[in-house]
Every structure is written in structure tokens, then in C-alpha cells.
């Protein structure tokens, strides 16, 4: 295997024996082959559009398939086998793209051994040139990010053919020998599409569940048994809350589900009690102590311990061998009665050590812009000197303590703008407010980075300056491929001088890094003191 798509990749260069995430060699092979087949579908489907014989559903299938290959989403060979079979069926039902076709359009697996053999020649390392590999990988990982967000929006009925067409265009491009400037242009176009898909998901979430309100979320536990829901999918939460409302159990959010508390549609459920635990990588300890069932709706899924594995359920694109999967019926409805029945037999959750501090969330664009006069006034009066965007992901390495230390060391006249699970590094520090404005403004999930962009654009307008002239610094923490997309989206909006950590991506070659530094002034993070001195330009 060779995988270098996430920040925790071995030695910062690539996982070759087994993933740090727990991904086995075999699953990596199935994922590589699935991506390869999606490239074949893309070539044929794009050609079929011109003949009016395309499959309009192929784009959503590709989004689902790529989402399944994202870090910490799915570890189940049976699910990948089913996706590979479906990919072949979709591709083979399309007309030929021409008299000669790339192998990805014609190759067919005859069984397990075939898939493993094929994976040796179609994965990341099949591109020999380091810089071409780097650009193709950057594009592929950005496309994976688009896929994840697109799938969420589509579940809520919001689709956009321009996005799925780009997914196919991007995938098909990786089979061609394109000049470097064309590849760079595609990476930038991926960033543009990132902004588009983030806006689409924002519209999907807010039209279904209302505009997030600034909300204080409890982290204490109740006396009744609980169900824990983790991941990013709000539709799953909605169905779970509705089905469990009279069952005598409570529902708690975990990880990236915390911002759900801010949506008006979920506030009506009094049994949505609070948030339990923190970011994804703590799940082994936290799920153990939760005592009740846990529903995974998306990443991040950490291979479970046997002690609590029997209480886990997955849905959507997530999967783990032996963990029951709850699928939607043809109308999109999911039956969570098994989870609710199990919860009733469980002990209530145990309070986690150090928990109890309320967490503020829901500082999305509408809620913050409702305070625009106050915020602009505080900047003009000098009460707020600088905003630091500290959005992104959390991860398990010790070096991520940097983000807690950085937040603690920030001067009292600064405000953190955050989104994603990176916030758990500093959202319970109690770093206070400035004139009633919380100093940690949590816009929501990683996809709600879109809100941060809207806020920055509104501030730029209010001050009559460009986005790079604002008193805003970017100190972004990344882990998986959605964060890659968010970064590309920021770059496509012209945001410069972003600090990225805790390590630069292993898939960025020296020449590509040089381009990013020259064009966008992208920097790796260093020490708290040095980065603080650079960012706090008073
Ligand atoms: Fe390694 Fe990350 Fe790939 Fe997992 S997702 S195999 S940890 S690079
Ligand atoms: Fe977190 Fe996985 Fe990236 Fe959605 S849950 S931000 S890491």
C-alpha cells in the first residue's frame, strides 16, 4: 500500500505497511481500485454528455465512492467490494468514449486477487514524476473533500450538476499527461468548486434546520441512558431525535456534531441533552465511558476496542467490519429502532473527567453578522485588535498541543474564529469575551469554514479594504482531505499568508511547495512565540 492523504501519514511521507489510522493494506488496495474505476466512469460519462447519453446519477455515485475513501470513513472490505461492483456496472452501461479508451474504462476485476494485483499499478505511486504526482494527489484529495460535502448536501436535496461535472473532469484529468500549468489550473478550479460546494451545504443545512444561533451547550450528563451521535450528518441526527423523543433516553452529540445544538430545528428536542467528549481521536476512552450506543454518521471512525464495539452502529458511507450498518430505505428514511432499544438496556453515561464547562457554538455567518455593528465598533475602538482563524482538524500527536498553547498565549484583545474539530484544543479554556463577543467564535463544523469566509468578506466590505488587508491572520490545522479542500478554497479566494500545521502535507513536493509559497505566501507553523510575533502585528 501507499497512502499519504492525511497529516498523520508515517514520517510525513506515506503509510506503506498499515495506516496510522488503522487502514489495512487490503482496504487501501480496494480504495485505490475504486478511485481508478471512478476515473473510468468519468471519462465515459463526460464523453456521453455530448451524445446526450450520459448517466446523470453517476456524479453522485462518484461523490459517495470518493467519500468512502476519505480518511477514517470506511474500513469494511465488503462495502468496498459492493462499491467496486457498482462502479463497474455504472461504467459498463455507458457508451464507449471513443475507439481507443484508457484502461480505467475497460479493466474489470474477476475476483479478489485481481483487485489486489491491479492496485499495485493504479495507486498514487503509479505516477512516477514527483511533481505530477503531487499535483494529481492535491487535486484528488480536494475532490475527496468536495465529495464529502456534496454527499451531505445531496442528502438534504441540494444538488448542483456543475459540481459533479467538475468531479468527473478532475478525475478524468489524472489519466492524461497534462502540462503543469493546466494541472495547477485544475487545482485552483477545485478550490473554486470548494467554495461552491461549501455554499451549497450551508444552504442545505440552513434551509432544512434554520439559521444557527449562538448557543451554550452543556457537557454534563443526565441520569437516563444515552445515545451518542458523531460525525457531520445533520439529517441522521434529525431522524434519530424524532424516533427517540418519547423513548426515555437522551441523545448527546460528539465531535463534529456539537454545532447541531445551534440549529433552531434541533432546539425543540429536550432530550438532545448536550455534548459528550471532544474530538475524534479521544473516542476510545470516551465511548468506553459513555455506556450507551454510538452512531457514526461520517468520519472520523477510529478502529474500535472490543469493550465497546458491540454498542457501535454506522450509517451513510461509514463502515467497519462487524459494526451493524443502518441503511436508508428508498425514501431516504432510516430506522434507528435497534439503537434506541439497545440504549434502554444500558447504563447512563459516566461523566468524563474535566468535563462540565459549557461550550459556545453557532457563531455562523448570520449570527455573527447580526452582531456586525458591535464587531466593527470593537475593531474601530481598538477593543479587538486582531482575528485569528484557527479552523480545521484535530489529531492525536503531541505537537498539536501547539494550538492550545497558541490560544492561551493570544493577547486579550484578539478573537479566534474557528470551525471543525480543531476547536476542541481551546474551546473549553474559558478565554472570555470582549464587550459581550465570545473570544472563541465557533462557526460550526469544518464545512462551516464557509461562514468564516462570509464573515471575512463582510468585514472587508465594512472597512472598505481587501480580504488580505483585514486584521485577520490564519493559523490552520489540517488532518484529512476535507481540510485540503478548505485550504484550496481559501487560496482560490485570494487569501494569502496562511500558516498551516502541524506538518505540511506529505503529498506536496518541494517544487509545488515553492509555488504555494511564492504565489500565496503559505507557511508551515513553527513555535508559538515565533508565530505569535509574526501574526500579532499591532
Ligand atoms: Fe496513512 Fe492517513 Fe492514509 Fe490512513 S489515511 S493510511 S494514516 S496516510
Ligand atoms: Fe474533524 Fe475528522 Fe477534520 Fe470535520 S472529524 S474536521 S478531522
Coordinates of C-alpha atoms in Angstrom, one line a residue, residues 308-503:
X308 CA -17.5 -1.1 23.3
X309 CA -17.6 -2.4 19.7
X310 CA -20.9 -4.1 20.4
X311 CA -22.5 -0.8 21.0
X312 CA -21.5 0.8 17.7
X313 CA -23.6 1.4 14.6
X314 CA -22.6 3.0 11.3
X315 CA -24.7 4.7 8.6
X316 CA -24.1 6.5 5.4
X317 CA -20.7 5.9 3.9
X318 CA -19.1 4.9 7.2
X319 CA -18.3 1.3 7.9
X320 CA -16.3 -1.1 10.0
X321 CA -16.3 -4.9 9.8
X322 CA -18.7 -6.3 12.4
X323 CA -20.4 -3.0 13.2
X324 CA -24.0 -3.0 12.1
X325 CA -24.8 -0.7 9.2
X326 CA -28.2 1.1 9.1
X327 CA -29.2 1.9 5.6
X328 CA -31.9 4.3 4.3
X329 CA -35.0 2.9 2.6
X330 CA -35.8 4.1 -0.9
X331 CA -37.4 7.2 0.6
X332 CA -34.3 8.1 2.5
X333 CA -35.7 7.1 5.9
X334 CA -33.5 5.2 8.3
X335 CA -34.8 3.0 11.1
X336 CA -32.9 3.6 14.3
X337 CA -35.1 1.5 16.5
X338 CA -32.3 -1.0 17.2
X339 CA -30.1 1.7 18.6
X340 CA -33.0 3.0 20.7
X341 CA -33.8 -0.4 22.0
X342 CA -30.2 -1.1 22.9
X343 CA -29.9 2.3 24.7
X344 CA -32.8 1.4 27.0
X345 CA -30.8 -1.6 28.3
X346 CA -27.6 0.5 29.0
X347 CA -26.4 2.4 32.0
X348 CA -26.4 6.2 31.8
X349 CA -23.2 7.8 30.6
X350 CA -20.4 8.4 33.1
X351 CA -19.3 12.0 33.5
X352 CA -15.9 12.5 31.8
X353 CA -13.0 13.8 33.8
X354 CA -12.6 17.5 33.2
X355 CA -16.0 17.9 31.6
X356 CA -18.7 20.3 32.7
X357 CA -17.7 23.5 31.1
X358 CA -20.4 24.8 28.7
X359 CA -19.3 25.1 25.1
X360 CA -20.3 28.0 22.9
X361 CA -21.2 27.2 19.3
X362 CA -23.4 28.5 16.5
X363 CA -21.3 31.6 15.6
X364 CA -22.0 31.1 11.9
X365 CA -22.3 34.0 9.5
X366 CA -25.8 35.1 10.2
X367 CA -25.4 35.1 13.9
X368 CA -22.1 36.9 13.8
X369 CA -23.2 39.4 11.1
X370 CA -26.2 40.2 13.3
X371 CA -23.5 41.5 15.7
X372 CA -21.7 43.2 12.9
X373 CA -22.1 46.7 14.3
X374 CA -20.8 45.6 17.6
X375 CA -17.9 43.8 16.0
X376 CA -17.0 46.6 13.7
X377 CA -17.3 49.1 16.6
X378 CA -14.9 46.9 18.7
X379 CA -12.4 46.9 15.9
X380 CA -12.6 50.6 15.4
X381 CA -12.3 51.4 19.1
X382 CA -9.3 49.1 19.3
X383 CA -11.0 46.6 21.8
X384 CA -10.5 43.9 19.1
X385 CA -7.0 44.2 17.5
X386 CA -7.0 41.0 15.5
X387 CA -8.9 37.9 14.5
X388 CA -7.1 34.7 14.2
X389 CA -8.7 32.0 12.1
X390 CA -7.8 28.7 13.8
X391 CA -10.1 26.4 11.9
X392 CA -9.6 22.9 10.8
X393 CA -9.0 19.5 12.3
X394 CA -7.7 18.0 15.5
X395 CA -5.3 15.0 15.6
X396 CA -3.6 12.8 18.1
X397 CA 0.0 13.9 18.0
X398 CA 1.6 15.7 20.9
X399 CA 2.7 18.5 18.7
X400 CA -0.9 19.6 18.4
X401 CA -0.7 21.0 21.9
X402 CA 0.8 23.9 20.0
X403 CA -2.8 25.0 19.2
X404 CA -3.8 25.1 22.9
X405 CA -0.7 27.0 23.8
X406 CA -1.2 29.4 21.0
X407 CA -4.8 30.1 22.0
X408 CA -3.7 30.6 25.6
X409 CA -0.9 32.9 24.6
X410 CA -3.1 35.1 22.4
X411 CA -3.4 38.7 23.7
X412 CA -6.7 39.5 25.3
X413 CA -7.7 41.9 22.5
X414 CA -7.8 39.1 19.9
X415 CA -10.7 36.8 18.8
X416 CA -10.4 33.3 17.5
X417 CA -12.6 32.4 14.5
X418 CA -12.9 28.6 14.3
X419 CA -14.8 25.7 12.7
X420 CA -14.1 22.0 12.5
X421 CA -12.9 19.7 15.3
X422 CA -9.7 21.8 15.8
X423 CA -11.7 23.9 18.3
X424 CA -11.6 21.2 21.0
X425 CA -8.0 22.2 21.6
X426 CA -9.1 25.5 23.1
X427 CA -13.0 25.8 23.3
X428 CA -13.1 24.9 27.0
X429 CA -10.3 27.2 28.1
X430 CA -12.7 29.9 29.1
X431 CA -10.8 32.7 27.4
X432 CA -13.6 35.1 27.9
X433 CA -15.4 37.7 25.9
X434 CA -14.8 41.2 24.5
X435 CA -17.8 43.5 25.1
X436 CA -20.1 40.5 25.1
X437 CA -18.5 39.0 22.0
X438 CA -17.1 35.5 22.8
X439 CA -13.3 35.3 22.2
X440 CA -13.8 31.9 20.6
X441 CA -16.3 32.3 17.8
X442 CA -17.1 28.7 16.7
X443 CA -18.9 28.8 13.3
X444 CA -19.6 25.1 13.4
X445 CA -18.3 22.0 11.6
X446 CA -15.4 22.1 9.2
X447 CA -17.8 22.8 6.3
X448 CA -18.8 25.9 8.2
X449 CA -15.5 27.4 7.3
X450 CA -17.7 28.9 4.6
X451 CA -19.2 31.1 7.4
X452 CA -15.7 32.4 8.2
X453 CA -15.3 33.4 4.6
X454 CA -18.6 35.2 4.6
X455 CA -17.7 37.0 7.8
X456 CA -14.3 38.0 6.5
X457 CA -15.9 39.3 3.2
X458 CA -18.5 41.3 5.2
X459 CA -15.7 42.8 7.4
X460 CA -13.7 43.7 4.3
X461 CA -16.7 45.4 2.9
X462 CA -17.5 47.2 6.2
X463 CA -13.9 48.5 6.3
X464 CA -13.6 49.2 2.6
X465 CA -10.4 47.0 2.3
X466 CA -9.4 43.8 0.5
X467 CA -9.6 40.5 2.3
X468 CA -5.8 40.5 2.9
X469 CA -5.8 44.0 4.4
X470 CA -8.1 42.9 7.3
X471 CA -6.7 42.5 10.8
X472 CA -7.1 38.7 10.3
X473 CA -4.4 36.0 10.5
X474 CA -4.8 32.4 9.5
X475 CA -3.3 29.6 11.6
X476 CA -5.0 26.5 10.2
X477 CA -4.7 22.9 11.5
X478 CA -5.3 20.2 9.0
X479 CA -5.7 16.4 9.2
X480 CA -7.8 14.9 6.4
X481 CA -9.0 15.7 2.9
X482 CA -11.9 18.0 3.7
X483 CA -9.3 20.3 5.2
X484 CA -7.3 20.1 2.0
X485 CA -10.4 21.3 0.2
X486 CA -11.0 24.1 2.7
X487 CA -7.4 25.2 2.2
X488 CA -7.7 25.2 -1.6
X489 CA -11.0 27.2 -1.2
X490 CA -9.2 29.9 0.8
X491 CA -6.4 30.1 -1.7
X492 CA -8.9 30.4 -4.6
X493 CA -10.5 33.3 -2.8
X494 CA -7.1 35.0 -2.8
X495 CA -6.4 34.6 0.9
X496 CA -2.6 34.9 1.4
X497 CA -0.2 34.3 4.3
X498 CA -1.9 31.2 5.7
X499 CA 0.1 29.3 8.4
X500 CA -0.5 25.6 8.1
X501 CA 0.3 22.9 10.6
X502 CA 1.1 20.9 12.5
X503 CA 3.0 19.5 9.4

